[in-house]
Amino acid sequence: MMESQRVIVVGGDAGGMAAVSQIRKRRPNAEIIAFEKGDWTSYSACGIPFVVGGEVVGGVDRLVARTPEQHRANGVDLRMHQEVVSIDTAAGTVEVRHIDSGSTSYEPFDQLLLGTGGVPIRPDVEGIDLPFISGAHTLDDATWLADLAKSGGLEHVVIVGSGYIGLEMAEAFLHRGLKPTVIDRGPHPLSILEPELGAIVARALHANGVDYRPNHEVTGFAPDMVMTRDDAVRADLVVLGIGTGPNSALAKQAGLQLGVREAIVVDDRQQTSVDGIWAAGDCAESTHLISGTNMHLALGTYANKQARVAGINIGGGDARSARVLGTAITKFCDLEIAVSGLNSKLARMAGIDVVSQTIESSTKAGYYPGSSMMTIEVLVERRSGRLVGAQIVGGSGSAKRIDTCAVAMTAGMTVDQIVDLDLAYAPPFSPVWDPVAVAAREALKLL
Ligand SMILES: Cc1cc2nc3c(=O)[nH]c(=O)nc-3n(C[C@H](O)[C@H](O)[C@H](O)COP(=O)(O)OP(=O)(O)OC[C@H]3O[C@@H](n4cnc5c(N)ncnc54)[C@H](O)[C@@H]3O)c2cc1C
């Protein structure tokens, strides 16, 4: 039997709590103490836009996968409304602020897992603290925004940022009968997209009644107004969706090594630069499979996987985090969007010489009801013919095809191997040549 250990987890969502069952399985006698400063545990921030838009009925409780009581029933000493404010790595203790009482206590640990998550980026401009400006990051944000959206008291909603959170929030307000304005300093929505695919998303924004303003940099806020370099836009509500940075202040204070955008540097076992201190989720770095560079990618998929790996290792096992492709998927109204691997800018930065091929195909057999168009762009390494990136924009049934591309990239497949993949076909699902295979076949011609 392994010796009993005192494991402290900081953060009550995926990056922390997804480790717990792995630790418990391997160290049945471990004392596991988790601190969460907020009101919720194991929740899906990914569901926030759908609560705000009203597609998910029943409020934010529907987004909670495991309540504090359920965690406690699983043997976790979960302490809510308690914030870890500092770490003494030499002494092996954390300092905890009890939010309700204002008191402080110190807790020793043998192993410490940081799952402190991310912080929404806020532009450093005048008026940023005005009360009509909200993030879309916490379940409290979701409740506030949903209540406002259905109150009937909103007319001018401005969303700053046209990344995936900005797009999903724009759709949410459309569902509530409003016509939001989306402002972005970039030339097209979703900056990771190649321009021609970004242009399709921009057209969908306009077609669905969004007042989309690219190349508009926000310079400040005044009551009822968003100022940009070029104009001013009326607003009774502003939602920020300009990205997520790592919440690594605690790690920084403790002297842990920080990397890209100050995300916590971890090895492939999720251990930080200090033995016995681990990190997972939005607070930590990931390593890109194709470029080999470290990145900060705030995705729920990584938080869950990294926490599982950290949990196995804290439990005495030996697990390694796989390198990532940045595979992501979203939708705006009827348009599905997905990416995986590098885009041409990232390929250039990584020094990978690529050819790119863009094709259009139908999502099902062209004659089958409900068939719609989709566009795939693939990036292929010129020298080897290996797929290094893929992007999809199209109608229903198109975007999940990105998973085929992700598997192919993980396996290091070349486009001629992808052409030969035995992909399923029947008219209600696909044309006889799957669009991924068509893109590979057309890319092959360029090599
Ligand atoms: C609107 C929205 C939509 C999203 N959609 C998707 C999607 O479709 N697909 C996808 O893959 N990802 C999506 N994401 C990202 C995904 O939600 C995050 O990657 C994931 O929640 C990260 O989990 P985490 O545990 O690392 O961080 P968080 O969820 O941020 O949790 C960290 C927790 O730690 C607590 N905490 C922080 N510091 C302390 C401290 N010092 N002491 C005690 N407690 C502390 C916080 O209160 C918080 O509860 C979305 C995010 C948002 C906001």
PDB file of N, CA and C in Angstrom, residues 228-304:
ATOM      1  N   THR A 228     -14.540  53.565 -30.903  1.00  0.00           N
ATOM      2  CA  THR A 228     -13.474  52.927 -31.671  1.00  0.00           C
ATOM      3  C   THR A 228     -12.652  54.041 -32.310  1.00  0.00           C
ATOM      4  N   ARG A 229     -11.549  53.639 -32.973  1.00  0.00           N
ATOM      5  CA  ARG A 229     -10.715  54.646 -33.628  1.00  0.00           C
ATOM      6  C   ARG A 229     -11.508  55.451 -34.659  1.00  0.00           C
ATOM      7  N   ASP A 230     -12.525  54.788 -35.252  1.00  0.00           N
ATOM      8  CA  ASP A 230     -13.225  55.421 -36.369  1.00  0.00           C
ATOM      9  C   ASP A 230     -14.579  56.011 -36.007  1.00  0.00           C
ATOM     10  N   ASP A 231     -15.243  55.432 -35.013  1.00  0.00           N
ATOM     11  CA  ASP A 231     -16.598  55.909 -34.743  1.00  0.00           C
ATOM     12  C   ASP A 231     -16.987  55.577 -33.307  1.00  0.00           C
ATOM     13  N   ALA A 232     -18.244  55.811 -32.969  1.00  0.00           N
ATOM     14  CA  ALA A 232     -18.780  55.451 -31.659  1.00  0.00           C
ATOM     15  C   ALA A 232     -20.068  54.668 -31.893  1.00  0.00           C
ATOM     16  N   VAL A 233     -20.291  53.652 -31.052  1.00  0.00           N
ATOM     17  CA  VAL A 233     -21.445  52.779 -31.247  1.00  0.00           C
ATOM     18  C   VAL A 233     -22.284  52.816 -29.973  1.00  0.00           C
ATOM     19  N   ARG A 234     -23.575  52.994 -30.123  1.00  0.00           N
ATOM     20  CA  ARG A 234     -24.450  52.994 -28.947  1.00  0.00           C
ATOM     21  C   ARG A 234     -24.518  51.611 -28.335  1.00  0.00           C
ATOM     22  N   ALA A 235     -24.563  51.562 -27.000  1.00  0.00           N
ATOM     23  CA  ALA A 235     -24.625  50.259 -26.336  1.00  0.00           C
ATOM     24  C   ALA A 235     -25.329  50.381 -25.000  1.00  0.00           C
ATOM     25  N   ASP A 236     -26.283  49.471 -24.733  1.00  0.00           N
ATOM     26  CA  ASP A 236     -26.751  49.379 -23.342  1.00  0.00           C
ATOM     27  C   ASP A 236     -26.145  48.165 -22.662  1.00  0.00           C
ATOM     28  N   LEU A 237     -25.458  47.348 -23.441  1.00  0.00           N
ATOM     29  CA  LEU A 237     -24.718  46.221 -22.852  1.00  0.00           C
ATOM     30  C   LEU A 237     -23.512  45.935 -23.744  1.00  0.00           C
ATOM     31  N   VAL A 238     -22.353  45.721 -23.107  1.00  0.00           N
ATOM     32  CA  VAL A 238     -21.154  45.324 -23.853  1.00  0.00           C
ATOM     33  C   VAL A 238     -20.693  43.975 -23.317  1.00  0.00           C
ATOM     34  N   VAL A 239     -20.470  43.039 -24.214  1.00  0.00           N
ATOM     35  CA  VAL A 239     -19.936  41.731 -23.809  1.00  0.00           C
ATOM     36  C   VAL A 239     -18.546  41.599 -24.409  1.00  0.00           C
ATOM     37  N   LEU A 240     -17.580  41.289 -23.556  1.00  0.00           N
ATOM     38  CA  LEU A 240     -16.202  41.137 -24.023  1.00  0.00           C
ATOM     39  C   LEU A 240     -15.939  39.685 -24.405  1.00  0.00           C
ATOM     40  N   GLY A 241     -15.418  39.489 -25.585  1.00  0.00           N
ATOM     41  CA  GLY A 241     -15.046  38.135 -26.010  1.00  0.00           C
ATOM     42  C   GLY A 241     -13.740  38.215 -26.771  1.00  0.00           C
ATOM     43  N   ILE A 242     -12.709  38.730 -26.087  1.00  0.00           N
ATOM     44  CA  ILE A 242     -11.452  38.957 -26.821  1.00  0.00           C
ATOM     45  C   ILE A 242     -10.345  38.012 -26.362  1.00  0.00           C
ATOM     46  N   GLY A 243     -10.755  36.915 -25.751  1.00  0.00           N
ATOM     47  CA  GLY A 243      -9.756  35.903 -25.459  1.00  0.00           C
ATOM     48  C   GLY A 243      -9.563  35.665 -23.967  1.00  0.00           C
ATOM     49  N   THR A 244      -8.818  34.619 -23.695  1.00  0.00           N
ATOM     50  CA  THR A 244      -8.583  34.192 -22.319  1.00  0.00           C
ATOM     51  C   THR A 244      -7.093  34.053 -22.096  1.00  0.00           C
ATOM     52  N   GLY A 245      -6.613  34.675 -21.047  1.00  0.00           N
ATOM     53  CA  GLY A 245      -5.214  34.489 -20.659  1.00  0.00           C
ATOM     54  C   GLY A 245      -5.137  33.517 -19.500  1.00  0.00           C
ATOM     55  N   PRO A 246      -3.939  33.015 -19.185  1.00  0.00           N
ATOM     56  CA  PRO A 246      -3.824  32.087 -18.049  1.00  0.00           C
ATOM     57  C   PRO A 246      -3.941  32.819 -16.717  1.00  0.00           C
ATOM     58  N   ASN A 247      -4.596  32.193 -15.765  1.00  0.00           N
ATOM     59  CA  ASN A 247      -4.650  32.746 -14.407  1.00  0.00           C
ATOM     60  C   ASN A 247      -3.459  32.158 -13.630  1.00  0.00           C
ATOM     61  N   SER A 248      -2.325  32.816 -13.786  1.00  0.00           N
ATOM     62  CA  SER A 248      -1.094  32.230 -13.240  1.00  0.00           C
ATOM     63  C   SER A 248      -0.441  33.109 -12.174  1.00  0.00           C
ATOM     64  N   ALA A 249      -1.209  34.059 -11.634  1.00  0.00           N
ATOM     65  CA  ALA A 249      -0.625  34.969 -10.640  1.00  0.00           C
ATOM     66  C   ALA A 249      -0.090  34.197  -9.435  1.00  0.00           C
ATOM     67  N   LEU A 250      -0.833  33.194  -9.016  1.00  0.00           N
ATOM     68  CA  LEU A 250      -0.420  32.392  -7.857  1.00  0.00           C
ATOM     69  C   LEU A 250       0.899  31.663  -8.143  1.00  0.00           C
ATOM     70  N   ALA A 251       0.973  31.086  -9.323  1.00  0.00           N
ATOM     71  CA  ALA A 251       2.199  30.377  -9.721  1.00  0.00           C
ATOM     72  C   ALA A 251       3.370  31.343  -9.810  1.00  0.00           C
ATOM     73  N   LYS A 252       3.097  32.533 -10.303  1.00  0.00           N
ATOM     74  CA  LYS A 252       4.150  33.543 -10.441  1.00  0.00           C
ATOM     75  C   LYS A 252       4.691  33.927  -9.064  1.00  0.00           C
ATOM     76  N   GLN A 253       3.748  34.162  -8.144  1.00  0.00           N
ATOM     77  CA  GLN A 253       4.144  34.527  -6.773  1.00  0.00           C
ATOM     78  C   GLN A 253       5.014  33.429  -6.166  1.00  0.00           C
ATOM     79  N   ALA A 254       4.680  32.172  -6.500  1.00  0.00           N
ATOM     80  CA  ALA A 254       5.421  31.044  -5.913  1.00  0.00           C
ATOM     81  C   ALA A 254       6.761  30.818  -6.601  1.00  0.00           C
ATOM     82  N   GLY A 255       7.014  31.557  -7.667  1.00  0.00           N
ATOM     83  CA  GLY A 255       8.298  31.421  -8.365  1.00  0.00           C
ATOM     84  C   GLY A 255       8.332  30.273  -9.352  1.00  0.00           C
ATOM     85  N   LEU A 256       7.170  29.731  -9.734  1.00  0.00           N
ATOM     86  CA  LEU A 256       7.149  28.671 -10.754  1.00  0.00           C
ATOM     87  C   LEU A 256       7.484  29.281 -12.108  1.00  0.00           C
ATOM     88  N   GLN A 257       8.102  28.488 -12.959  1.00  0.00           N
ATOM     89  CA  GLN A 257       8.485  29.009 -14.270  1.00  0.00           C
ATOM     90  C   GLN A 257       7.232  29.264 -15.119  1.00  0.00           C
ATOM     91  N   LEU A 258       7.206  30.433 -15.743  1.00  0.00           N
ATOM     92  CA  LEU A 258       6.089  30.777 -16.631  1.00  0.00           C
ATOM     93  C   LEU A 258       6.601  30.871 -18.056  1.00  0.00           C
ATOM     94  N   GLY A 259       5.712  30.598 -19.014  1.00  0.00           N
ATOM     95  CA  GLY A 259       6.140  30.606 -20.417  1.00  0.00           C
ATOM     96  C   GLY A 259       5.286  31.535 -21.254  1.00  0.00           C
ATOM     97  N   VAL A 260       4.756  30.993 -22.350  1.00  0.00           N
ATOM     98  CA  VAL A 260       3.989  31.784 -23.310  1.00  0.00           C
ATOM     99  C   VAL A 260       2.831  32.495 -22.618  1.00  0.00           C
ATOM    100  N   ARG A 261       2.731  33.777 -22.802  1.00  0.00           N
ATOM    101  CA  ARG A 261       1.663  34.606 -22.205  1.00  0.00           C
ATOM    102  C   ARG A 261       1.554  34.413 -20.699  1.00  0.00           C
ATOM    103  N   GLU A 262       2.689  33.996 -20.087  1.00  0.00           N
ATOM    104  CA  GLU A 262       2.745  33.745 -18.636  1.00  0.00           C
ATOM    105  C   GLU A 262       1.907  32.539 -18.216  1.00  0.00           C
ATOM    106  N   ALA A 263       1.666  31.604 -19.122  1.00  0.00           N
ATOM    107  CA  ALA A 263       1.062  30.327 -18.726  1.00  0.00           C
ATOM    108  C   ALA A 263       2.123  29.507 -17.992  1.00  0.00           C
ATOM    109  N   ILE A 264       1.655  28.615 -17.126  1.00  0.00           N
ATOM    110  CA  ILE A 264       2.590  27.844 -16.300  1.00  0.00           C
ATOM    111  C   ILE A 264       3.300  26.797 -17.166  1.00  0.00           C
ATOM    112  N   VAL A 265       4.620  26.772 -17.080  1.00  0.00           N
ATOM    113  CA  VAL A 265       5.398  25.781 -17.829  1.00  0.00           C
ATOM    114  C   VAL A 265       5.258  24.430 -17.130  1.00  0.00           C
ATOM    115  N   VAL A 266       4.891  23.419 -17.909  1.00  0.00           N
ATOM    116  CA  VAL A 266       4.769  22.056 -17.373  1.00  0.00           C
ATOM    117  C   VAL A 266       5.529  21.098 -18.285  1.00  0.00           C
ATOM    118  N   ASP A 267       5.938  19.963 -17.717  1.00  0.00           N
ATOM    119  CA  ASP A 267       6.510  18.924 -18.588  1.00  0.00           C
ATOM    120  C   ASP A 267       5.373  18.041 -19.088  1.00  0.00           C
ATOM    121  N   ASP A 268       5.712  16.976 -19.822  1.00  0.00           N
ATOM    122  CA  ASP A 268       4.614  16.190 -20.414  1.00  0.00           C
ATOM    123  C   ASP A 268       3.865  15.356 -19.365  1.00  0.00           C
ATOM    124  N   ARG A 269       4.365  15.383 -18.096  1.00  0.00           N
ATOM    125  CA  ARG A 269       3.596  14.737 -17.013  1.00  0.00           C
ATOM    126  C   ARG A 269       2.744  15.766 -16.270  1.00  0.00           C
ATOM    127  N   GLN A 270       2.720  16.993 -16.727  1.00  0.00           N
ATOM    128  CA  GLN A 270       1.991  18.120 -16.125  1.00  0.00           C
ATOM    129  C   GLN A 270       2.647  18.626 -14.842  1.00  0.00           C
ATOM    130  N   GLN A 271       3.918  18.265 -14.636  1.00  0.00           N
ATOM    131  CA  GLN A 271       4.608  18.781 -13.451  1.00  0.00           C
ATOM    132  C   GLN A 271       5.213  20.147 -13.792  1.00  0.00           C
ATOM    133  N   THR A 272       5.129  21.073 -12.852  1.00  0.00           N
ATOM    134  CA  THR A 272       5.685  22.409 -13.065  1.00  0.00           C
ATOM    135  C   THR A 272       7.194  22.361 -12.819  1.00  0.00           C
ATOM    136  N   SER A 273       7.807  23.543 -12.783  1.00  0.00           N
ATOM    137  CA  SER A 273       9.262  23.588 -12.564  1.00  0.00           C
ATOM    138  C   SER A 273       9.635  23.220 -11.133  1.00  0.00           C
ATOM    139  N   VAL A 274       8.646  23.021 -10.258  1.00  0.00           N
ATOM    140  CA  VAL A 274       8.928  22.606  -8.873  1.00  0.00           C
ATOM    141  C   VAL A 274       8.359  21.207  -8.654  1.00  0.00           C
ATOM    142  N   ASP A 275       9.206  20.324  -8.158  1.00  0.00           N
ATOM    143  CA  ASP A 275       8.800  18.935  -7.878  1.00  0.00           C
ATOM    144  C   ASP A 275       7.564  18.885  -6.986  1.00  0.00           C
ATOM    145  N   GLY A 276       6.608  18.059  -7.344  1.00  0.00           N
ATOM    146  CA  GLY A 276       5.434  17.891  -6.483  1.00  0.00           C
ATOM    147  C   GLY A 276       4.363  18.953  -6.687  1.00  0.00           C
ATOM    148  N   ILE A 277       4.641  19.910  -7.574  1.00  0.00           N
ATOM    149  CA  ILE A 277       3.599  20.898  -7.915  1.00  0.00           C
ATOM    150  C   ILE A 277       3.242  20.720  -9.385  1.00  0.00           C
ATOM    151  N   TRP A 278       1.974  20.548  -9.635  1.00  0.00           N
ATOM    152  CA  TRP A 278       1.463  20.183 -10.943  1.00  0.00           C
ATOM    153  C   TRP A 278       0.493  21.261 -11.430  1.00  0.00           C
ATOM    154  N   ALA A 279       0.259  21.333 -12.717  1.00  0.00           N
ATOM    155  CA  ALA A 279      -0.707  22.307 -13.227  1.00  0.00           C
ATOM    156  C   ALA A 279      -1.423  21.717 -14.437  1.00  0.00           C
ATOM    157  N   ALA A 280      -2.689  22.070 -14.594  1.00  0.00           N
ATOM    158  CA  ALA A 280      -3.495  21.564 -15.719  1.00  0.00           C
ATOM    159  C   ALA A 280      -4.573  22.575 -16.072  1.00  0.00           C
ATOM    160  N   GLY A 281      -4.952  22.576 -17.337  1.00  0.00           N
ATOM    161  CA  GLY A 281      -6.064  23.416 -17.779  1.00  0.00           C
ATOM    162  C   GLY A 281      -5.607  24.768 -18.295  1.00  0.00           C
ATOM    163  N   ASP A 282      -6.511  25.725 -18.240  1.00  0.00           N
ATOM    164  CA  ASP A 282      -6.278  27.040 -18.852  1.00  0.00           C
ATOM    165  C   ASP A 282      -5.095  27.794 -18.251  1.00  0.00           C
ATOM    166  N   CYS A 283      -4.642  27.400 -17.070  1.00  0.00           N
ATOM    167  CA  CYS A 283      -3.504  28.107 -16.455  1.00  0.00           C
ATOM    168  C   CYS A 283      -2.171  27.621 -17.028  1.00  0.00           C
ATOM    169  N   ALA A 284      -2.174  26.503 -17.758  1.00  0.00           N
ATOM    170  CA  ALA A 284      -0.910  25.862 -18.146  1.00  0.00           C
ATOM    171  C   ALA A 284      -0.671  25.929 -19.652  1.00  0.00           C
ATOM    172  N   GLU A 285       0.574  25.712 -20.026  1.00  0.00           N
ATOM    173  CA  GLU A 285       0.933  25.645 -21.450  1.00  0.00           C
ATOM    174  C   GLU A 285       0.598  24.273 -22.041  1.00  0.00           C
ATOM    175  N   SER A 286       0.518  24.231 -23.369  1.00  0.00           N
ATOM    176  CA  SER A 286       0.469  22.961 -24.111  1.00  0.00           C
ATOM    177  C   SER A 286       1.565  23.019 -25.165  1.00  0.00           C
ATOM    178  N   THR A 287       1.920  21.867 -25.712  1.00  0.00           N
ATOM    179  CA  THR A 287       2.928  21.839 -26.773  1.00  0.00           C
ATOM    180  C   THR A 287       2.262  21.395 -28.073  1.00  0.00           C
ATOM    181  N   HIS A 288       2.540  22.144 -29.146  1.00  0.00           N
ATOM    182  CA  HIS A 288       1.890  21.846 -30.423  1.00  0.00           C
ATOM    183  C   HIS A 288       2.537  20.645 -31.099  1.00  0.00           C
ATOM    184  N   LEU A 289       1.691  19.755 -31.597  1.00  0.00           N
ATOM    185  CA  LEU A 289       2.201  18.514 -32.208  1.00  0.00           C
ATOM    186  C   LEU A 289       3.026  18.779 -33.460  1.00  0.00           C
ATOM    187  N   ILE A 290       2.586  19.732 -34.278  1.00  0.00           N
ATOM    188  CA  ILE A 290       3.253  19.908 -35.563  1.00  0.00           C
ATOM    189  C   ILE A 290       4.455  20.845 -35.441  1.00  0.00           C
ATOM    190  N   SER A 291       4.245  21.987 -34.776  1.00  0.00           N
ATOM    191  CA  SER A 291       5.331  22.981 -34.722  1.00  0.00           C
ATOM    192  C   SER A 291       6.306  22.681 -33.587  1.00  0.00           C
ATOM    193  N   GLY A 292       5.858  21.925 -32.587  1.00  0.00           N
ATOM    194  CA  GLY A 292       6.714  21.628 -31.434  1.00  0.00           C
ATOM    195  C   GLY A 292       6.852  22.813 -30.490  1.00  0.00           C
ATOM    196  N   THR A 293       6.142  23.913 -30.771  1.00  0.00           N
ATOM    197  CA  THR A 293       6.277  25.082 -29.899  1.00  0.00           C
ATOM    198  C   THR A 293       5.265  25.016 -28.755  1.00  0.00           C
ATOM    199  N   ASN A 294       5.636  25.701 -27.671  1.00  0.00           N
ATOM    200  CA  ASN A 294       4.710  25.784 -26.551  1.00  0.00           C
ATOM    201  C   ASN A 294       3.680  26.867 -26.843  1.00  0.00           C
ATOM    202  N   MET A 295       2.451  26.618 -26.406  1.00  0.00           N
ATOM    203  CA  MET A 295       1.364  27.545 -26.702  1.00  0.00           C
ATOM    204  C   MET A 295       0.470  27.651 -25.477  1.00  0.00           C
ATOM    205  N   HIS A 296      -0.334  28.718 -25.454  1.00  0.00           N
ATOM    206  CA  HIS A 296      -1.396  28.754 -24.457  1.00  0.00           C
ATOM    207  C   HIS A 296      -2.715  28.624 -25.193  1.00  0.00           C
ATOM    208  N   LEU A 297      -3.391  27.500 -25.009  1.00  0.00           N
ATOM    209  CA  LEU A 297      -4.653  27.228 -25.689  1.00  0.00           C
ATOM    210  C   LEU A 297      -5.683  26.897 -24.620  1.00  0.00           C
ATOM    211  N   ALA A 298      -6.643  27.795 -24.446  1.00  0.00           N
ATOM    212  CA  ALA A 298      -7.626  27.627 -23.365  1.00  0.00           C
ATOM    213  C   ALA A 298      -8.829  26.847 -23.891  1.00  0.00           C
ATOM    214  N   LEU A 299      -8.754  25.538 -23.772  1.00  0.00           N
ATOM    215  CA  LEU A 299      -9.844  24.690 -24.257  1.00  0.00           C
ATOM    216  C   LEU A 299     -10.208  23.655 -23.188  1.00  0.00           C
ATOM    217  N   GLY A 300     -11.509  23.414 -23.080  1.00  0.00           N
ATOM    218  CA  GLY A 300     -11.985  22.458 -22.092  1.00  0.00           C
ATOM    219  C   GLY A 300     -11.465  21.051 -22.349  1.00  0.00           C
ATOM    220  N   THR A 301     -11.255  20.713 -23.628  1.00  0.00           N
ATOM    221  CA  THR A 301     -10.727  19.379 -23.945  1.00  0.00           C
ATOM    222  C   THR A 301      -9.365  19.177 -23.270  1.00  0.00           C
ATOM    223  N   TYR A 302      -8.524  20.200 -23.335  1.00  0.00           N
ATOM    224  CA  TYR A 302      -7.182  20.065 -22.757  1.00  0.00           C
ATOM    225  C   TYR A 302      -7.239  20.055 -21.235  1.00  0.00           C
ATOM    226  N   ALA A 303      -8.126  20.883 -20.655  1.00  0.00           N
ATOM    227  CA  ALA A 303      -8.219  20.932 -19.193  1.00  0.00           C
ATOM    228  C   ALA A 303      -8.526  19.538 -18.649  1.00  0.00           C
ATOM    229  N   ASN A 304      -9.493  18.865 -19.265  1.00  0.00           N
ATOM    230  CA  ASN A 304      -9.873  17.530 -18.781  1.00  0.00           C
ATOM    231  C   ASN A 304      -8.760  16.512 -18.979  1.00  0.00           C
TER     232      ASN A 304
END
